[in-house]
Amino acid sequence: MKGEEIIRAVTWHDALEGLKVFVIGLAIAAVVWFLVGLFLKARHRGESSRRVLGKLVFWIGAIIALLAALTVIFPSINPVDVLGGLGVVSIAAGIAFQTVLGNMFAGIVILSRDQFRVGDQVKVEDNGGTITAIHLSSTTIRRFDGQLVIVPNTVMHSSQIIVQTGFETTRATVPVAISTSADLERARTVAEETMRGLDLVLNDPQPRGLYTTVGVEDVTLELIFWSGSTRLEAREATDAVITAVMQAFAREEIPLSTSPFSDLLSRSSEPAKTARTQANGEAPPPSKIAGAKKPKRR
């Protein structure tokens, strides 16, 4: 009966006043949304951050406007009681949707920090790719193999994230085993001059060649260079460095380290050659026949 009495007590004047309050509240929320967008743009925040945080501010303002309109339409309703009821509902919703709310709060933190944006190439746990969208509860990543991965924002917030495109340039290192019989200083000079002449390798900082480890028959020369930060740019630069430096070493007759597995590979191919010889009807050499004995010298 009390609810029916409250409804009957509502007049057209109160309803119009409440509607006026609600519309004014929405207009104020829209203005605040616009101002928040301008503020975040002036702070050089990403588009996703401006869009999501602006909408969040607008919806908070819209809820406040709705509560204010209800208090005008129904004067007997105490705003404190309304807020208390919303508090109980919020607690119940928090318990029921703990994971969802956790992802949403993590999304707010991620968008507020703006440490990575749409278009950045990142690595999250075992997933590496390009960020395609940042939502309030999840982040979508298009992996380098073309698959789409949806990562909850709690994972994005709590995991270690490598942002490959966080800066415009990235460094790469290619180790090369140089023979100890080579002129090491000349090998370094040839490698550095070759890298400086490549378009995909940046000259600031200058590419370097540094000797790092010494083996029994070789010395490791690390080719250190900078390139564009995207995965494709880094891989193309690495490919260009390896190809050009190897060609330069061959042209300048700089000996590389002999692989310790070369003799092993040649020996492992001998049984296959013997099998092909037998298949063609040819007799294998006496030393390859099982149980054959070497002839004694007279």
PDB file of C-alpha atoms in Angstrom:
ATOM      1  CA  MET A   1       0.000   0.000   0.000  1.00  0.00           C
ATOM      2  CA  LYS A   2       2.846   2.357   0.796  1.00  0.00           C
ATOM      3  CA  GLY A   3       4.272   1.968  -2.707  1.00  0.00           C
ATOM      4  CA  GLU A   4       0.836   2.648  -4.262  1.00  0.00           C
ATOM      5  CA  GLU A   5       0.467   5.774  -2.121  1.00  0.00           C
ATOM      6  CA  ILE A   6       3.868   7.027  -3.295  1.00  0.00           C
ATOM      7  CA  ILE A   7       2.887   6.507  -6.927  1.00  0.00           C
ATOM      8  CA  ARG A   8      -0.454   8.243  -6.441  1.00  0.00           C
ATOM      9  CA  ALA A   9       1.293  11.210  -4.817  1.00  0.00           C
ATOM     10  CA  VAL A  10       3.297  11.834  -7.992  1.00  0.00           C
ATOM     11  CA  THR A  11       2.029  14.828  -9.937  1.00  0.00           C
ATOM     12  CA  TRP A  12       2.657  15.861 -13.509  1.00  0.00           C
ATOM     13  CA  HIS A  13       4.592  18.818 -12.203  1.00  0.00           C
ATOM     14  CA  ASP A  14       6.958  16.552 -10.236  1.00  0.00           C
ATOM     15  CA  ALA A  15       7.375  14.235 -13.229  1.00  0.00           C
ATOM     16  CA  LEU A  16       8.275  17.140 -15.516  1.00  0.00           C
ATOM     17  CA  GLU A  17      10.668  18.566 -12.930  1.00  0.00           C
ATOM     18  CA  GLY A  18      12.311  15.143 -12.542  1.00  0.00           C
ATOM     19  CA  LEU A  19      12.622  14.781 -16.306  1.00  0.00           C
ATOM     20  CA  LYS A  20      14.154  18.248 -16.470  1.00  0.00           C
ATOM     21  CA  VAL A  21      16.692  17.291 -13.787  1.00  0.00           C
ATOM     22  CA  PHE A  22      17.538  14.068 -15.615  1.00  0.00           C
ATOM     23  CA  VAL A  23      18.072  15.828 -18.963  1.00  0.00           C
ATOM     24  CA  ILE A  24      20.224  18.514 -17.362  1.00  0.00           C
ATOM     25  CA  GLY A  25      22.220  15.810 -15.592  1.00  0.00           C
ATOM     26  CA  LEU A  26      22.791  13.969 -18.867  1.00  0.00           C
ATOM     27  CA  ALA A  27      23.913  17.203 -20.517  1.00  0.00           C
ATOM     28  CA  ILE A  28      26.378  17.859 -17.715  1.00  0.00           C
ATOM     29  CA  ALA A  29      27.655  14.268 -17.957  1.00  0.00           C
ATOM     30  CA  ALA A  30      28.147  14.676 -21.723  1.00  0.00           C
ATOM     31  CA  VAL A  31      30.088  17.914 -21.201  1.00  0.00           C
ATOM     32  CA  VAL A  32      32.268  16.243 -18.572  1.00  0.00           C
ATOM     33  CA  TRP A  33      32.827  13.330 -20.995  1.00  0.00           C
ATOM     34  CA  PHE A  34      33.983  15.786 -23.657  1.00  0.00           C
ATOM     35  CA  LEU A  35      36.271  17.620 -21.227  1.00  0.00           C
ATOM     36  CA  VAL A  36      37.781  14.349 -19.992  1.00  0.00           C
ATOM     37  CA  GLY A  37      38.514  13.401 -23.596  1.00  0.00           C
ATOM     38  CA  LEU A  38      40.258  16.722 -24.201  1.00  0.00           C
ATOM     39  CA  PHE A  39      42.249  16.385 -20.989  1.00  0.00           C
ATOM     40  CA  LEU A  40      43.399  12.860 -21.809  1.00  0.00           C
ATOM     41  CA  LYS A  41      44.275  13.885 -25.370  1.00  0.00           C
ATOM     42  CA  ALA A  42      46.373  16.749 -24.017  1.00  0.00           C
ATOM     43  CA  ARG A  43      48.166  14.193 -21.822  1.00  0.00           C
ATOM     44  CA  HIS A  44      48.897  12.149 -24.999  1.00  0.00           C
ATOM     45  CA  ARG A  45      46.782   9.195 -23.885  1.00  0.00           C
ATOM     46  CA  GLY A  46      45.735   6.492 -26.361  1.00  0.00           C
ATOM     47  CA  GLU A  47      42.422   6.424 -28.191  1.00  0.00           C
ATOM     48  CA  SER A  48      41.169   3.398 -26.250  1.00  0.00           C
ATOM     49  CA  SER A  49      41.995   5.079 -22.953  1.00  0.00           C
ATOM     50  CA  ARG A  50      40.104   8.242 -23.922  1.00  0.00           C
ATOM     51  CA  ARG A  51      37.110   6.339 -25.235  1.00  0.00           C
ATOM     52  CA  VAL A  52      36.614   3.911 -22.344  1.00  0.00           C
ATOM     53  CA  LEU A  53      37.380   6.335 -19.498  1.00  0.00           C
ATOM     54  CA  GLY A  54      35.162   8.985 -21.113  1.00  0.00           C
ATOM     55  CA  LYS A  55      32.253   6.547 -21.334  1.00  0.00           C
ATOM     56  CA  LEU A  56      32.825   5.474 -17.745  1.00  0.00           C
ATOM     57  CA  VAL A  57      32.620   9.077 -16.547  1.00  0.00           C
ATOM     58  CA  PHE A  58      29.461   9.633 -18.614  1.00  0.00           C
ATOM     59  CA  TRP A  59      27.664   6.592 -17.211  1.00  0.00           C
ATOM     60  CA  ILE A  60      28.559   7.556 -13.646  1.00  0.00           C
ATOM     61  CA  GLY A  61      27.105  10.999 -14.309  1.00  0.00           C
ATOM     62  CA  ALA A  62      24.002   9.452 -15.892  1.00  0.00           C
ATOM     63  CA  ILE A  63      23.385   7.279 -12.811  1.00  0.00           C
ATOM     64  CA  ILE A  64      23.745  10.310 -10.527  1.00  0.00           C
ATOM     65  CA  ALA A  65      21.299  12.243 -12.748  1.00  0.00           C
ATOM     66  CA  LEU A  66      18.815   9.358 -12.596  1.00  0.00           C
ATOM     67  CA  LEU A  67      18.981   9.220  -8.789  1.00  0.00           C
ATOM     68  CA  ALA A  68      18.493  12.979  -8.580  1.00  0.00           C
ATOM     69  CA  ALA A  69      15.479  12.778 -10.913  1.00  0.00           C
ATOM     70  CA  LEU A  70      13.911  10.009  -8.806  1.00  0.00           C
ATOM     71  CA  THR A  71      14.210  12.103  -5.658  1.00  0.00           C
ATOM     72  CA  VAL A  72      12.419  14.961  -7.443  1.00  0.00           C
ATOM     73  CA  ILE A  73       9.666  12.761  -8.857  1.00  0.00           C
ATOM     74  CA  PHE A  74       9.158  10.913  -5.575  1.00  0.00           C
ATOM     75  CA  PRO A  75       9.746  13.514  -2.823  1.00  0.00           C
ATOM     76  CA  SER A  76       9.011  11.018  -0.063  1.00  0.00           C
ATOM     77  CA  ILE A  77      12.017   8.883  -1.086  1.00  0.00           C
ATOM     78  CA  ASN A  78      15.118   9.651   0.943  1.00  0.00           C
ATOM     79  CA  PRO A  79      18.284   9.783  -1.184  1.00  0.00           C
ATOM     80  CA  VAL A  80      20.187   8.132   1.652  1.00  0.00           C
ATOM     81  CA  ASP A  81      17.846   5.129   1.483  1.00  0.00           C
ATOM     82  CA  VAL A  82      18.375   4.919  -2.276  1.00  0.00           C
ATOM     83  CA  LEU A  83      22.134   4.985  -1.856  1.00  0.00           C
ATOM     84  CA  GLY A  84      21.903   2.390   0.909  1.00  0.00           C
ATOM     85  CA  GLY A  85      19.857   0.092  -1.314  1.00  0.00           C
ATOM     86  CA  LEU A  86      22.369   0.544  -4.128  1.00  0.00           C
ATOM     87  CA  GLY A  87      25.147  -0.315  -1.682  1.00  0.00           C
ATOM     88  CA  VAL A  88      23.497  -3.625  -0.818  1.00  0.00           C
ATOM     89  CA  VAL A  89      22.906  -4.385  -4.483  1.00  0.00           C
ATOM     90  CA  SER A  90      26.543  -3.516  -5.275  1.00  0.00           C
ATOM     91  CA  ILE A  91      27.827  -5.887  -2.598  1.00  0.00           C
ATOM     92  CA  ALA A  92      25.620  -8.716  -3.877  1.00  0.00           C
ATOM     93  CA  ALA A  93      26.678  -8.031  -7.460  1.00  0.00           C
ATOM     94  CA  GLY A  94      30.323  -7.929  -6.392  1.00  0.00           C
ATOM     95  CA  ILE A  95      30.056 -11.358  -4.824  1.00  0.00           C
ATOM     96  CA  ALA A  96      28.200 -12.826  -7.797  1.00  0.00           C
ATOM     97  CA  PHE A  97      30.372 -11.237 -10.486  1.00  0.00           C
ATOM     98  CA  GLN A  98      33.718 -11.138  -8.735  1.00  0.00           C
ATOM     99  CA  THR A  99      35.710 -12.166 -11.818  1.00  0.00           C
ATOM    100  CA  VAL A 100      33.891  -9.742 -14.118  1.00  0.00           C
ATOM    101  CA  LEU A 101      34.327  -6.820 -11.746  1.00  0.00           C
ATOM    102  CA  GLY A 102      37.969  -7.769 -11.192  1.00  0.00           C
ATOM    103  CA  ASN A 103      38.572  -7.624 -14.949  1.00  0.00           C
ATOM    104  CA  MET A 104      36.759  -4.280 -15.151  1.00  0.00           C
ATOM    105  CA  PHE A 105      38.783  -2.683 -12.363  1.00  0.00           C
ATOM    106  CA  ALA A 106      41.974  -4.071 -13.920  1.00  0.00           C
ATOM    107  CA  GLY A 107      40.874  -2.565 -17.239  1.00  0.00           C
ATOM    108  CA  ILE A 108      40.381   0.837 -15.592  1.00  0.00           C
ATOM    109  CA  VAL A 109      43.899   0.648 -14.143  1.00  0.00           C
ATOM    110  CA  ILE A 110      45.389  -0.423 -17.494  1.00  0.00           C
ATOM    111  CA  LEU A 111      43.642   2.363 -19.379  1.00  0.00           C
ATOM    112  CA  SER A 112      44.612   4.912 -16.726  1.00  0.00           C
ATOM    113  CA  ARG A 113      48.295   3.982 -16.936  1.00  0.00           C
ATOM    114  CA  ASP A 114      48.236   3.844 -20.750  1.00  0.00           C
ATOM    115  CA  GLN A 115      51.498   1.862 -20.904  1.00  0.00           C
ATOM    116  CA  PHE A 116      50.513   0.097 -24.131  1.00  0.00           C
ATOM    117  CA  ARG A 117      48.038   0.965 -26.825  1.00  0.00           C
ATOM    118  CA  VAL A 118      46.153  -0.473 -29.771  1.00  0.00           C
ATOM    119  CA  GLY A 119      48.685  -1.313 -32.486  1.00  0.00           C
ATOM    120  CA  ASP A 120      51.530  -2.117 -30.090  1.00  0.00           C
ATOM    121  CA  GLN A 121      53.255  -5.477 -30.481  1.00  0.00           C
ATOM    122  CA  VAL A 122      53.449  -7.240 -27.128  1.00  0.00           C
ATOM    123  CA  LYS A 123      54.255 -10.594 -25.594  1.00  0.00           C
ATOM    124  CA  VAL A 124      51.989 -11.786 -22.772  1.00  0.00           C
ATOM    125  CA  GLU A 125      52.957 -15.168 -21.338  1.00  0.00           C
ATOM    126  CA  ASP A 126      53.096 -17.440 -24.430  1.00  0.00           C
ATOM    127  CA  ASN A 127      51.136 -15.090 -26.688  1.00  0.00           C
ATOM    128  CA  GLY A 128      52.939 -12.610 -28.891  1.00  0.00           C
ATOM    129  CA  GLY A 129      51.190 -10.367 -31.368  1.00  0.00           C
ATOM    130  CA  THR A 130      49.573  -6.993 -32.073  1.00  0.00           C
ATOM    131  CA  ILE A 131      46.952  -5.446 -29.778  1.00  0.00           C
ATOM    132  CA  THR A 132      43.758  -4.897 -31.755  1.00  0.00           C
ATOM    133  CA  ALA A 133      41.462  -3.585 -28.995  1.00  0.00           C
ATOM    134  CA  ILE A 134      41.494  -2.743 -25.289  1.00  0.00           C
ATOM    135  CA  HIS A 135      38.095  -3.138 -23.647  1.00  0.00           C
ATOM    136  CA  LEU A 136      37.028  -2.588 -20.076  1.00  0.00           C
ATOM    137  CA  SER A 137      37.185  -6.299 -19.211  1.00  0.00           C
ATOM    138  CA  SER A 138      39.533  -7.830 -21.794  1.00  0.00           C
ATOM    139  CA  THR A 139      42.237  -7.112 -24.352  1.00  0.00           C
ATOM    140  CA  THR A 140      42.318  -8.708 -27.796  1.00  0.00           C
ATOM    141  CA  ILE A 141      45.635  -9.641 -29.414  1.00  0.00           C
ATOM    142  CA  ARG A 142      46.160 -10.828 -32.977  1.00  0.00           C
ATOM    143  CA  ARG A 143      49.031 -13.280 -32.783  1.00  0.00           C
ATOM    144  CA  PHE A 144      51.802 -13.266 -35.351  1.00  0.00           C
ATOM    145  CA  ASP A 145      50.406 -16.514 -36.785  1.00  0.00           C
ATOM    146  CA  GLY A 146      47.041 -14.820 -37.422  1.00  0.00           C
ATOM    147  CA  GLN A 147      45.075 -16.275 -34.492  1.00  0.00           C
ATOM    148  CA  LEU A 148      42.980 -14.009 -32.264  1.00  0.00           C
ATOM    149  CA  VAL A 149      43.549 -14.235 -28.502  1.00  0.00           C
ATOM    150  CA  ILE A 150      41.254 -12.654 -25.895  1.00  0.00           C
ATOM    151  CA  VAL A 151      43.186 -11.992 -22.684  1.00  0.00           C
ATOM    152  CA  PRO A 152      41.318 -11.030 -19.466  1.00  0.00           C
ATOM    153  CA  ASN A 153      42.489  -7.721 -18.091  1.00  0.00           C
ATOM    154  CA  THR A 154      43.388  -9.316 -14.757  1.00  0.00           C
ATOM    155  CA  VAL A 155      46.017 -11.320 -16.662  1.00  0.00           C
ATOM    156  CA  MET A 156      47.186  -8.200 -18.506  1.00  0.00           C
ATOM    157  CA  HIS A 157      47.489  -6.375 -15.195  1.00  0.00           C
ATOM    158  CA  SER A 158      49.245  -9.099 -13.184  1.00  0.00           C
ATOM    159  CA  SER A 159      51.518 -10.625 -15.858  1.00  0.00           C
ATOM    160  CA  GLN A 160      54.850  -9.426 -17.146  1.00  0.00           C
ATOM    161  CA  ILE A 161      54.288  -7.805 -20.530  1.00  0.00           C
ATOM    162  CA  ILE A 162      57.025  -7.150 -23.071  1.00  0.00           C
ATOM    163  CA  VAL A 163      56.058  -4.206 -25.281  1.00  0.00           C
ATOM    164  CA  GLN A 164      58.244  -4.654 -28.336  1.00  0.00           C
ATOM    165  CA  THR A 165      57.074  -1.398 -29.924  1.00  0.00           C
ATOM    166  CA  GLY A 166      57.285   0.627 -26.722  1.00  0.00           C
ATOM    167  CA  PHE A 167      60.091   2.568 -28.417  1.00  0.00           C
ATOM    168  CA  GLU A 168      60.755   3.253 -32.089  1.00  0.00           C
ATOM    169  CA  THR A 169      63.951   1.195 -32.228  1.00  0.00           C
ATOM    170  CA  THR A 170      65.147  -2.125 -30.861  1.00  0.00           C
ATOM    171  CA  ARG A 171      68.520  -3.847 -30.603  1.00  0.00           C
ATOM    172  CA  ALA A 172      69.440  -7.238 -32.021  1.00  0.00           C
ATOM    173  CA  THR A 173      72.518  -9.421 -31.608  1.00  0.00           C
ATOM    174  CA  VAL A 174      73.863 -12.072 -34.001  1.00  0.00           C
ATOM    175  CA  PRO A 175      76.775 -14.268 -32.798  1.00  0.00           C
ATOM    176  CA  VAL A 176      79.350 -15.410 -35.363  1.00  0.00           C
ATOM    177  CA  ALA A 177      82.094 -17.966 -34.624  1.00  0.00           C
ATOM    178  CA  ILE A 178      85.384 -16.739 -36.127  1.00  0.00           C
ATOM    179  CA  SER A 179      88.356 -19.092 -36.498  1.00  0.00           C
ATOM    180  CA  THR A 180      91.296 -18.308 -34.215  1.00  0.00           C
ATOM    181  CA  SER A 181      93.548 -18.311 -37.282  1.00  0.00           C
ATOM    182  CA  ALA A 182      91.786 -15.242 -38.686  1.00  0.00           C
ATOM    183  CA  ASP A 183      92.841 -11.631 -38.291  1.00  0.00           C
ATOM    184  CA  LEU A 184      90.313 -10.754 -35.577  1.00  0.00           C
ATOM    185  CA  GLU A 185      90.576  -6.977 -35.879  1.00  0.00           C
ATOM    186  CA  ARG A 186      90.153  -7.146 -39.644  1.00  0.00           C
ATOM    187  CA  ALA A 187      87.118  -9.421 -39.237  1.00  0.00           C
ATOM    188  CA  ARG A 188      85.560  -6.905 -36.835  1.00  0.00           C
ATOM    189  CA  THR A 189      86.229  -4.014 -39.233  1.00  0.00           C
ATOM    190  CA  VAL A 190      84.725  -5.848 -42.208  1.00  0.00           C
ATOM    191  CA  ALA A 191      81.592  -6.748 -40.210  1.00  0.00           C
ATOM    192  CA  GLU A 192      81.040  -3.207 -38.905  1.00  0.00           C
ATOM    193  CA  GLU A 193      81.559  -1.573 -42.314  1.00  0.00           C
ATOM    194  CA  THR A 194      79.184  -4.069 -43.896  1.00  0.00           C
ATOM    195  CA  MET A 195      76.440  -3.400 -41.321  1.00  0.00           C
ATOM    196  CA  ARG A 196      76.799   0.373 -41.745  1.00  0.00           C
ATOM    197  CA  GLY A 197      76.017   0.027 -45.443  1.00  0.00           C
ATOM    198  CA  LEU A 198      72.661  -1.706 -44.907  1.00  0.00           C
ATOM    199  CA  ASP A 199      69.430   0.299 -45.233  1.00  0.00           C
ATOM    200  CA  LEU A 200      67.592  -1.750 -42.597  1.00  0.00           C
ATOM    201  CA  VAL A 201      70.281  -1.142 -39.953  1.00  0.00           C
ATOM    202  CA  LEU A 202      70.280   2.193 -38.125  1.00  0.00           C
ATOM    203  CA  ASN A 203      73.520   4.174 -37.929  1.00  0.00           C
ATOM    204  CA  ASP A 204      72.533   5.878 -34.675  1.00  0.00           C
ATOM    205  CA  PRO A 205      73.591   4.116 -32.502  1.00  0.00           C
ATOM    206  CA  GLN A 206      76.376   2.749 -34.682  1.00  0.00           C
ATOM    207  CA  PRO A 207      76.443  -1.036 -35.285  1.00  0.00           C
ATOM    208  CA  ARG A 208      79.231  -2.727 -33.378  1.00  0.00           C
ATOM    209  CA  GLY A 209      81.157  -5.958 -33.415  1.00  0.00           C
ATOM    210  CA  LEU A 210      82.360  -7.183 -30.018  1.00  0.00           C
ATOM    211  CA  TYR A 211      84.258 -10.351 -29.144  1.00  0.00           C
ATOM    212  CA  THR A 212      82.597 -12.033 -26.169  1.00  0.00           C
ATOM    213  CA  THR A 213      83.798 -15.636 -25.728  1.00  0.00           C
ATOM    214  CA  VAL A 214      86.896 -17.648 -26.619  1.00  0.00           C
ATOM    215  CA  GLY A 215      86.813 -21.325 -27.522  1.00  0.00           C
ATOM    216  CA  VAL A 216      89.423 -23.886 -28.407  1.00  0.00           C
ATOM    217  CA  GLU A 217      89.294 -23.206 -32.155  1.00  0.00           C
ATOM    218  CA  ASP A 218      87.058 -20.151 -32.416  1.00  0.00           C
ATOM    219  CA  VAL A 219      86.225 -16.726 -31.022  1.00  0.00           C
ATOM    220  CA  THR A 220      82.633 -15.482 -30.849  1.00  0.00           C
ATOM    221  CA  LEU A 221      82.033 -12.129 -32.536  1.00  0.00           C
ATOM    222  CA  GLU A 222      78.675 -10.599 -31.602  1.00  0.00           C
ATOM    223  CA  LEU A 223      77.174  -8.335 -34.260  1.00  0.00           C
ATOM    224  CA  ILE A 224      75.169  -5.693 -32.375  1.00  0.00           C
ATOM    225  CA  PHE A 225      72.870  -3.402 -34.346  1.00  0.00           C
ATOM    226  CA  TRP A 226      69.634  -1.391 -34.046  1.00  0.00           C
ATOM    227  CA  SER A 227      66.608  -1.490 -36.311  1.00  0.00           C
ATOM    228  CA  GLY A 228      62.905  -0.671 -36.336  1.00  0.00           C
ATOM    229  CA  SER A 229      61.013  -2.046 -33.343  1.00  0.00           C
ATOM    230  CA  THR A 230      58.357  -4.148 -35.076  1.00  0.00           C
ATOM    231  CA  ARG A 231      58.890  -7.892 -35.315  1.00  0.00           C
ATOM    232  CA  LEU A 232      59.074  -7.803 -39.128  1.00  0.00           C
ATOM    233  CA  GLU A 233      61.576  -4.933 -39.170  1.00  0.00           C
ATOM    234  CA  ALA A 234      63.825  -6.666 -36.627  1.00  0.00           C
ATOM    235  CA  ARG A 235      63.743  -9.980 -38.506  1.00  0.00           C
ATOM    236  CA  GLU A 236      64.385  -8.370 -41.891  1.00  0.00           C
ATOM    237  CA  ALA A 237      67.337  -6.459 -40.437  1.00  0.00           C
ATOM    238  CA  THR A 238      68.740  -9.655 -38.907  1.00  0.00           C
ATOM    239  CA  ASP A 239      68.385 -11.466 -42.227  1.00  0.00           C
ATOM    240  CA  ALA A 240      70.136  -8.633 -44.055  1.00  0.00           C
ATOM    241  CA  VAL A 241      73.002  -8.543 -41.545  1.00  0.00           C
ATOM    242  CA  ILE A 242      73.608 -12.306 -41.677  1.00  0.00           C
ATOM    243  CA  THR A 243      73.515 -12.407 -45.479  1.00  0.00           C
ATOM    244  CA  ALA A 244      75.727  -9.361 -46.031  1.00  0.00           C
ATOM    245  CA  VAL A 245      78.322 -10.193 -43.360  1.00  0.00           C
ATOM    246  CA  MET A 246      78.690 -13.815 -44.502  1.00  0.00           C
ATOM    247  CA  GLN A 247      79.182 -12.655 -48.084  1.00  0.00           C
ATOM    248  CA  ALA A 248      81.737 -10.074 -46.951  1.00  0.00           C
ATOM    249  CA  PHE A 249      83.674 -12.688 -44.946  1.00  0.00           C
ATOM    250  CA  ALA A 250      83.737 -15.011 -47.945  1.00  0.00           C
ATOM    251  CA  ARG A 251      84.893 -12.200 -50.225  1.00  0.00           C
ATOM    252  CA  GLU A 252      87.636 -11.106 -47.804  1.00  0.00           C
ATOM    253  CA  GLU A 253      88.593 -14.752 -47.124  1.00  0.00           C
ATOM    254  CA  ILE A 254      88.013 -14.485 -43.389  1.00  0.00           C
ATOM    255  CA  PRO A 255      87.840 -18.075 -42.072  1.00  0.00           C
ATOM    256  CA  LEU A 256      84.916 -19.045 -39.890  1.00  0.00           C
ATOM    257  CA  SER A 257      84.934 -21.749 -37.270  1.00  0.00           C
ATOM    258  CA  THR A 258      84.647 -25.299 -38.601  1.00  0.00           C
ATOM    259  CA  SER A 259      81.572 -27.027 -37.206  1.00  0.00           C
ATOM    260  CA  PRO A 260      82.527 -29.899 -34.883  1.00  0.00           C
ATOM    261  CA  PHE A 261      79.599 -31.856 -36.304  1.00  0.00           C
ATOM    262  CA  SER A 262      80.777 -31.849 -39.921  1.00  0.00           C
ATOM    263  CA  ASP A 263      82.853 -35.029 -39.559  1.00  0.00           C
ATOM    264  CA  LEU A 264      80.066 -36.692 -37.642  1.00  0.00           C
ATOM    265  CA  LEU A 265      77.565 -35.881 -40.374  1.00  0.00           C
ATOM    266  CA  SER A 266      79.871 -37.235 -43.083  1.00  0.00           C
ATOM    267  CA  ARG A 267      80.394 -40.435 -41.139  1.00  0.00           C
ATOM    268  CA  SER A 268      76.677 -40.847 -40.526  1.00  0.00           C
ATOM    269  CA  SER A 269      76.032 -40.614 -44.283  1.00  0.00           C
ATOM    270  CA  GLU A 270      78.279 -43.577 -45.081  1.00  0.00           C
ATOM    271  CA  PRO A 271      75.769 -46.307 -44.070  1.00  0.00           C
ATOM    272  CA  ALA A 272      73.205 -44.710 -46.363  1.00  0.00           C
ATOM    273  CA  LYS A 273      75.708 -44.754 -49.249  1.00  0.00           C
ATOM    274  CA  THR A 274      76.444 -48.439 -48.555  1.00  0.00           C
ATOM    275  CA  ALA A 275      72.751 -49.302 -48.570  1.00  0.00           C
ATOM    276  CA  ARG A 276      72.231 -47.537 -51.914  1.00  0.00           C
ATOM    277  CA  THR A 277      75.245 -49.392 -53.375  1.00  0.00           C
ATOM    278  CA  GLN A 278      73.837 -52.763 -52.321  1.00  0.00           C
ATOM    279  CA  ALA A 279      70.420 -51.865 -53.693  1.00  0.00           C
ATOM    280  CA  ASN A 280      72.027 -51.212 -57.094  1.00  0.00           C
ATOM    281  CA  GLY A 281      73.623 -54.665 -57.049  1.00  0.00           C
ATOM    282  CA  GLU A 282      77.135 -53.403 -56.409  1.00  0.00           C
ATOM    283  CA  ALA A 283      79.381 -54.968 -53.831  1.00  0.00           C
ATOM    284  CA  PRO A 284      80.379 -52.713 -50.967  1.00  0.00           C
ATOM    285  CA  PRO A 285      84.049 -52.184 -50.153  1.00  0.00           C
ATOM    286  CA  PRO A 286      85.572 -54.987 -48.062  1.00  0.00           C
ATOM    287  CA  SER A 287      85.909 -52.752 -45.031  1.00  0.00           C
ATOM    288  CA  LYS A 288      82.106 -52.157 -45.035  1.00  0.00           C
ATOM    289  CA  ILE A 289      81.187 -55.898 -45.029  1.00  0.00           C
ATOM    290  CA  ALA A 290      80.194 -57.036 -41.576  1.00  0.00           C
ATOM    291  CA  GLY A 291      82.725 -59.481 -40.196  1.00  0.00           C
ATOM    292  CA  ALA A 292      85.213 -58.937 -43.015  1.00  0.00           C
ATOM    293  CA  LYS A 293      88.837 -59.210 -42.058  1.00  0.00           C
ATOM    294  CA  LYS A 294      91.683 -57.245 -43.499  1.00  0.00           C
ATOM    295  CA  PRO A 295      94.087 -59.365 -45.651  1.00  0.00           C
ATOM    296  CA  LYS A 296      97.331 -60.175 -43.954  1.00  0.00           C
ATOM    297  CA  ARG A 297     100.535 -58.957 -45.474  1.00  0.00           C
ATOM    298  CA  ARG A 298     102.937 -61.625 -46.684  1.00  0.00           C
TER     299      ARG A 298
END
